[in-house]
XYZ file of C-alpha atoms in Angstrom:
276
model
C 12.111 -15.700 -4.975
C 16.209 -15.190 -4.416
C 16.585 -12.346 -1.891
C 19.341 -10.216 -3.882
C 19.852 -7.952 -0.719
C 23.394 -7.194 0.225
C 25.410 -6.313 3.460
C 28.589 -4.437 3.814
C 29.555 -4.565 7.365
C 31.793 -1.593 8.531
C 31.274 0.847 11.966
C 28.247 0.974 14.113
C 26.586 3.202 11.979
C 24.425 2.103 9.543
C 22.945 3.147 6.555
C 19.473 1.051 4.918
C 19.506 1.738 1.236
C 16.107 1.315 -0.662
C 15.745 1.051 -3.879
C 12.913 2.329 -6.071
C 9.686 0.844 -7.790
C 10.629 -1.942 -10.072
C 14.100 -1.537 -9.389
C 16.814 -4.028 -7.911
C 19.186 -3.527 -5.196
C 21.445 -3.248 -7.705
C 20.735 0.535 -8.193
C 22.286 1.437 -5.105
C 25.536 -0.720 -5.061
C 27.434 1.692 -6.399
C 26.115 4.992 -3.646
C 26.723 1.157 -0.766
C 30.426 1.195 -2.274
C 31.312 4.545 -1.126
C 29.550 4.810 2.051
C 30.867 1.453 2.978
C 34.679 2.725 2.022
C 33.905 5.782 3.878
C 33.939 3.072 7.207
C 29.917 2.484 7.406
C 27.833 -0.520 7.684
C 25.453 -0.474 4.678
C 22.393 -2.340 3.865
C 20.914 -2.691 0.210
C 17.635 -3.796 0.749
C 15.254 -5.826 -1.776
C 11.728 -5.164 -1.245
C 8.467 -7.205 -1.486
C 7.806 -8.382 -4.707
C 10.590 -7.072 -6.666
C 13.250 -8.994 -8.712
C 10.793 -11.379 -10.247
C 8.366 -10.673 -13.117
C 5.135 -8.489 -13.108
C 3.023 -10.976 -11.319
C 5.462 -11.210 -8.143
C 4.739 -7.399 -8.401
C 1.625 -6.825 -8.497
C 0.679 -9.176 -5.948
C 2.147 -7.128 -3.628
C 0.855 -3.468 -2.002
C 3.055 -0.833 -0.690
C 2.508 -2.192 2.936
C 4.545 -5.084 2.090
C 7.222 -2.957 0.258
C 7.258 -1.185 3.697
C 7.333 -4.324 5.724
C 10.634 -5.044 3.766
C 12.405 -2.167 5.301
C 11.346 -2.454 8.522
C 12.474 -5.858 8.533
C 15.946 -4.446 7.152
C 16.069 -1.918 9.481
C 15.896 -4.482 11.881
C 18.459 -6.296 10.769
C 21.207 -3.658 10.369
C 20.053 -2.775 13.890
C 21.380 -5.889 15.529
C 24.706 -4.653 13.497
C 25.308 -0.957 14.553
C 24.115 1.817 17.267
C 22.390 3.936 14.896
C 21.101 3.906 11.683
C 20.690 6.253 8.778
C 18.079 5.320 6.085
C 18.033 6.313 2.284
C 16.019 5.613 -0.612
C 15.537 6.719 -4.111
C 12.400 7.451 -6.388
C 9.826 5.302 -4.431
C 12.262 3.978 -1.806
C 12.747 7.724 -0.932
C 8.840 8.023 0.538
C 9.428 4.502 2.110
C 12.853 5.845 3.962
C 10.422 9.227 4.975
C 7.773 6.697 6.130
C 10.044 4.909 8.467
C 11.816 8.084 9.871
C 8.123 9.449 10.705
C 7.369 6.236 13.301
C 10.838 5.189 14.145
C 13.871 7.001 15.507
C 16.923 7.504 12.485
C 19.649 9.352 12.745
C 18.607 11.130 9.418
C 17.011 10.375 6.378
C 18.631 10.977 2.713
C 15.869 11.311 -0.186
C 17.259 10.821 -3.797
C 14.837 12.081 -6.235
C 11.978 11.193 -3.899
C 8.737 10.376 -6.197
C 5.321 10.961 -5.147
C 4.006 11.361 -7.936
C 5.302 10.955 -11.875
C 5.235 14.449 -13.217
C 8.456 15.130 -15.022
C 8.795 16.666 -18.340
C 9.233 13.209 -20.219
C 5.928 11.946 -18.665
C 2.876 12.222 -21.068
C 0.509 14.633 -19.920
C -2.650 12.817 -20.350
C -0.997 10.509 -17.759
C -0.355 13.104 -15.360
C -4.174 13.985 -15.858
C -5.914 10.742 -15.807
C -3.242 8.565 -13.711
C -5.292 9.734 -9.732
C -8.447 9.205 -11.954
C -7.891 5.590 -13.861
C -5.542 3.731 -11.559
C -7.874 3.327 -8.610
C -10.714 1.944 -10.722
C -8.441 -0.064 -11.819
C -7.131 -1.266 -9.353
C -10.190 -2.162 -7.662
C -12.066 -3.829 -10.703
C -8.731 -5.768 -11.114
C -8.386 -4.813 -14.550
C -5.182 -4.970 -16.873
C -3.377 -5.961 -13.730
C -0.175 -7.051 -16.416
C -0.085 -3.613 -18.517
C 2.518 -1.086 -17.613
C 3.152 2.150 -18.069
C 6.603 2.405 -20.214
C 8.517 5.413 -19.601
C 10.117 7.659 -22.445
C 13.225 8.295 -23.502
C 15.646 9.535 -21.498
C 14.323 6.914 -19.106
C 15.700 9.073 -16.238
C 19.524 9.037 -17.445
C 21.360 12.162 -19.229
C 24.485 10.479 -19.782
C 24.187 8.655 -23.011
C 26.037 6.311 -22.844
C 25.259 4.785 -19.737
C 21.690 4.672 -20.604
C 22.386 3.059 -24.105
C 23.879 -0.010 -21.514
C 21.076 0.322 -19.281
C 18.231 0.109 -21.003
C 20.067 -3.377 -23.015
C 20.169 -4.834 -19.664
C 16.613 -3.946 -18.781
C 15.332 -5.363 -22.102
C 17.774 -8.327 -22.256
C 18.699 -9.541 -18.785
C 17.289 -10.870 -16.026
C 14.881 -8.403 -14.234
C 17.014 -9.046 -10.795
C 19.658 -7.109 -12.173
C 18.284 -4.638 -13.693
C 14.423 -4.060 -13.177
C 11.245 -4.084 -14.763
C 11.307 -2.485 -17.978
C 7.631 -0.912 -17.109
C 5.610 0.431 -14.358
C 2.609 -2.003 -13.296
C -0.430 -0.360 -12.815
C -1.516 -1.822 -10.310
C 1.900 -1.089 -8.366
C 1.578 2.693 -9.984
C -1.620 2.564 -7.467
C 0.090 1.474 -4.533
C 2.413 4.177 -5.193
C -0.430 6.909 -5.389
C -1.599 5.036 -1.864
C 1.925 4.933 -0.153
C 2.316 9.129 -1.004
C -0.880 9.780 0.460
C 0.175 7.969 3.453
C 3.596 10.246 3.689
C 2.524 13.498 2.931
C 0.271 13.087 6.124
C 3.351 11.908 7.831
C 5.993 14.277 7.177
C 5.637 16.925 9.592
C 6.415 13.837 12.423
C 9.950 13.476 11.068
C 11.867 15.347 13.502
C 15.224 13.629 12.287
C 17.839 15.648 10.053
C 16.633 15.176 6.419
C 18.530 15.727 3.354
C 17.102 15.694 -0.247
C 19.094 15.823 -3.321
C 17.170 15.970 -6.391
C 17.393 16.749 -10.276
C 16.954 20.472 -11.452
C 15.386 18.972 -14.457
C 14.731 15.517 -13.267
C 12.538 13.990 -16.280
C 10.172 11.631 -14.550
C 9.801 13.481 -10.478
C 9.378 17.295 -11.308
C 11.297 19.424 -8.502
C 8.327 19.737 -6.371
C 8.375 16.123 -4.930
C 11.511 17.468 -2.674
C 10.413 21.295 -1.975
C 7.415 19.147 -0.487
C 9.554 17.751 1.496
C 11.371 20.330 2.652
C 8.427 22.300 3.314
C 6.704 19.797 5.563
C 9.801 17.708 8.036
C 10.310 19.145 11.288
C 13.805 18.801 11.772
C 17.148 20.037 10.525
C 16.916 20.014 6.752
C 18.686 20.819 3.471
C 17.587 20.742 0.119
C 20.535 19.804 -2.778
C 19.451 20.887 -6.797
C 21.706 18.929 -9.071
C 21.843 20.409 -12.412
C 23.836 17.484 -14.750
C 21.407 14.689 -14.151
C 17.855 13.083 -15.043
C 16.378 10.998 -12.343
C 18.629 8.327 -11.339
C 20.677 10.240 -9.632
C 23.068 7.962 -7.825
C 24.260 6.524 -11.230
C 23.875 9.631 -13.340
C 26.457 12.263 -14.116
C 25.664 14.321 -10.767
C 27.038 10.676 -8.320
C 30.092 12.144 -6.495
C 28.253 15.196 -5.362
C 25.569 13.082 -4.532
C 28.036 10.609 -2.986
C 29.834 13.489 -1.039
C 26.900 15.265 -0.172
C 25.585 12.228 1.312
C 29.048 10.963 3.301
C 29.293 15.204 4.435
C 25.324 14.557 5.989
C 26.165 11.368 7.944
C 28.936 12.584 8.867
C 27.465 15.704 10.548
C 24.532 13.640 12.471
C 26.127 10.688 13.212
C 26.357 10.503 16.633
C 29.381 7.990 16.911
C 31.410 10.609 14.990
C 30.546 13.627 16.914
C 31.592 10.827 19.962
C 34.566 10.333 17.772
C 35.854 13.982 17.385
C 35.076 14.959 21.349
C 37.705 12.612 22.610
C-alpha cells in the first residue's frame, strides 16, 4: 500500500498530525499548511491500514494504528528537539495515548471521539454499538459492513460537504476516505478508548481540546472527559460554527490560531527564543 504521509520540514519543533478513522492524511493538510508557515516542522501521518479499501482496514487493530504514530513520532524526532502531537476524531485518543507513555511538549485534541454519540447518530446505535460490535468482532461476522453516517456527515458548511462527500463516493479512498465505518474497526475503536480513558490522568503534558458545541457525530462530552481526567496544564475550546471536522469546517482559523497560540506558549525553543 502507497504511504501518502507527508513532511514539511521547518524549526526544531515538531508537530505529528493524525488523522482520524477511515480518513487520509489528507484531512490535516490544510491545519500542516499553517503550522508549517507559522515556521514548524510538521508531520501528517498515515496510519495502519488506511488509504486502501475495507479489507486493508479491517485487518488491522488499533495497536497497529498506534504503532503508526509511534513510528512517526520517531521520525519527526530525528528532525526537531521537541515535538507536539495532534490528532482528530480517532487520531485525537491515539495523540492522548502517546502523550500518556512518552514525553510531548503538548497534545492538541480536535473533536476527540471515544465514542459516536452525536445528535446525527441513530440511537439504536448508540444503544446496541458496546453490545453488538464485540460479538462481532469475535465471531468474525460481517467483517465488510459499515456503519454509514448521516447527513451532515460532520460538515455545516454546505458547500464544502456537497464536494466532499463526491470525492468520498467517487475518488480514490487515499484522498478522501472510506465512505463508511467498518465494524470491525468501530470495535477497535471501542478497544483503543478503553485503553485511554485509563490513561489520561498520566498525561502530565499541556493539553488543549477544541471541539464542536454541537458536533454531530462526538457529543461534547468526549473533550470535558478529557479535561476532567489530564494532569497537566489544560484548556478546553467550544466552537460554535462547526460539525465535526473541525479543521476543515467553518470554525478552521480559530482552530488554526488557537492551535499556533498553544505551541507557541509550550514550546520550549520559543520561550528559549524570547529570553535572549
Amino acid at each position: 500500500m502507497k504511504d501518502h504521509s507527508f513532511l514539511l520540514q521547518g524549526n526544531r519543533t515538531g508537530i505529528l498530525l493524525i488523522h482520524g478513522l477511515t480518513g487520509t492524511p489528507n484531512e490535516m493538510r490544510g491545519i500542516a499548511r499553517s503550522l508549517h508557515q507559522a515556521g514548524y516542522s510538521v508531520y501528517g501521518i498515515q496510519l495502519a491500514g488506511h488509504c486502501g479499501d475495507i479489507d486493508d482496514l479491517v485487518q488491522t487493530r488499533w495497536e497497529d494504528w498506534y504503532a503508526s504514530v509511534y513510528q512517526g513520532a520517531l521520525i519527526l524526532k530525528q528532525r526537531t528537539d521537541e515535538i507536539f502531537v495532534a490528532g482528530l476524531s480517532m487520531g485525537a485518543l491515539l495523540a492522548l495515548q502517546y502523550a500518556s507513555q512518552y514525553p510531548v511538549a503538548g497534545v492538541i485534541s480536535y473533536s476527540p471521539t471515544f465514542r459516536y454519540d452525536g445528535w446525527s447518530i441513530p440511537r439504536w446505535s448508540k444503544i446496541l454499538g458496546p453490545i453488538v460490535l464485540p460479538t462481532v468482532y469475535h465471531l468474525n461476522l460481517f467483517s465488510k459492513n459499515t456503519f454509514d453516517e448521516a447527513e451532515p456527515f460532520g460538515i455545516k458548511n454546505e458547500s464544502l460537504r456537497a464536494r466532499i462527500m463526491h470525492n468520498m463516493n467517487h475518488a480514490d479512498s487515499a484522498e478522501a476516505g472510506l465512505p463508511g465505518n467498518p465494524w470491525h474497526s468501530l470495535y477497535q475503536l471501542q478497544r483503543l478508548s478503553r485503553q485511554v480513558k485509563k490513561n489520561l490522568h498520566r498525561i502530565v503534558a499541556p493539553s488543549l481540546s477544541l471541539h464542536a458545541y454541537h458536533d454531530d457525530v462526538a457529543a461534547r462530552k468526549n473533550s470535558q472527559l478529557i479535561y476532567n481526567r489530564v494532569a497537566g496544564k489544560k484548556k478546553l475550546v467550544w466552537l460554535h460554527n462547526s460539525y465535526h471536522m473541525i479543521t476543515i469546517d467553518n470554525d478552521r482559523k480559530q482552530v488554526i490560531d488557537e492551535s499556533i497560540k498553544f505551541i507557541r506558549e509550550h514550546a520550549k525553543i520559543h520561550a528559549i527564543a524570547l529570553a535572549r
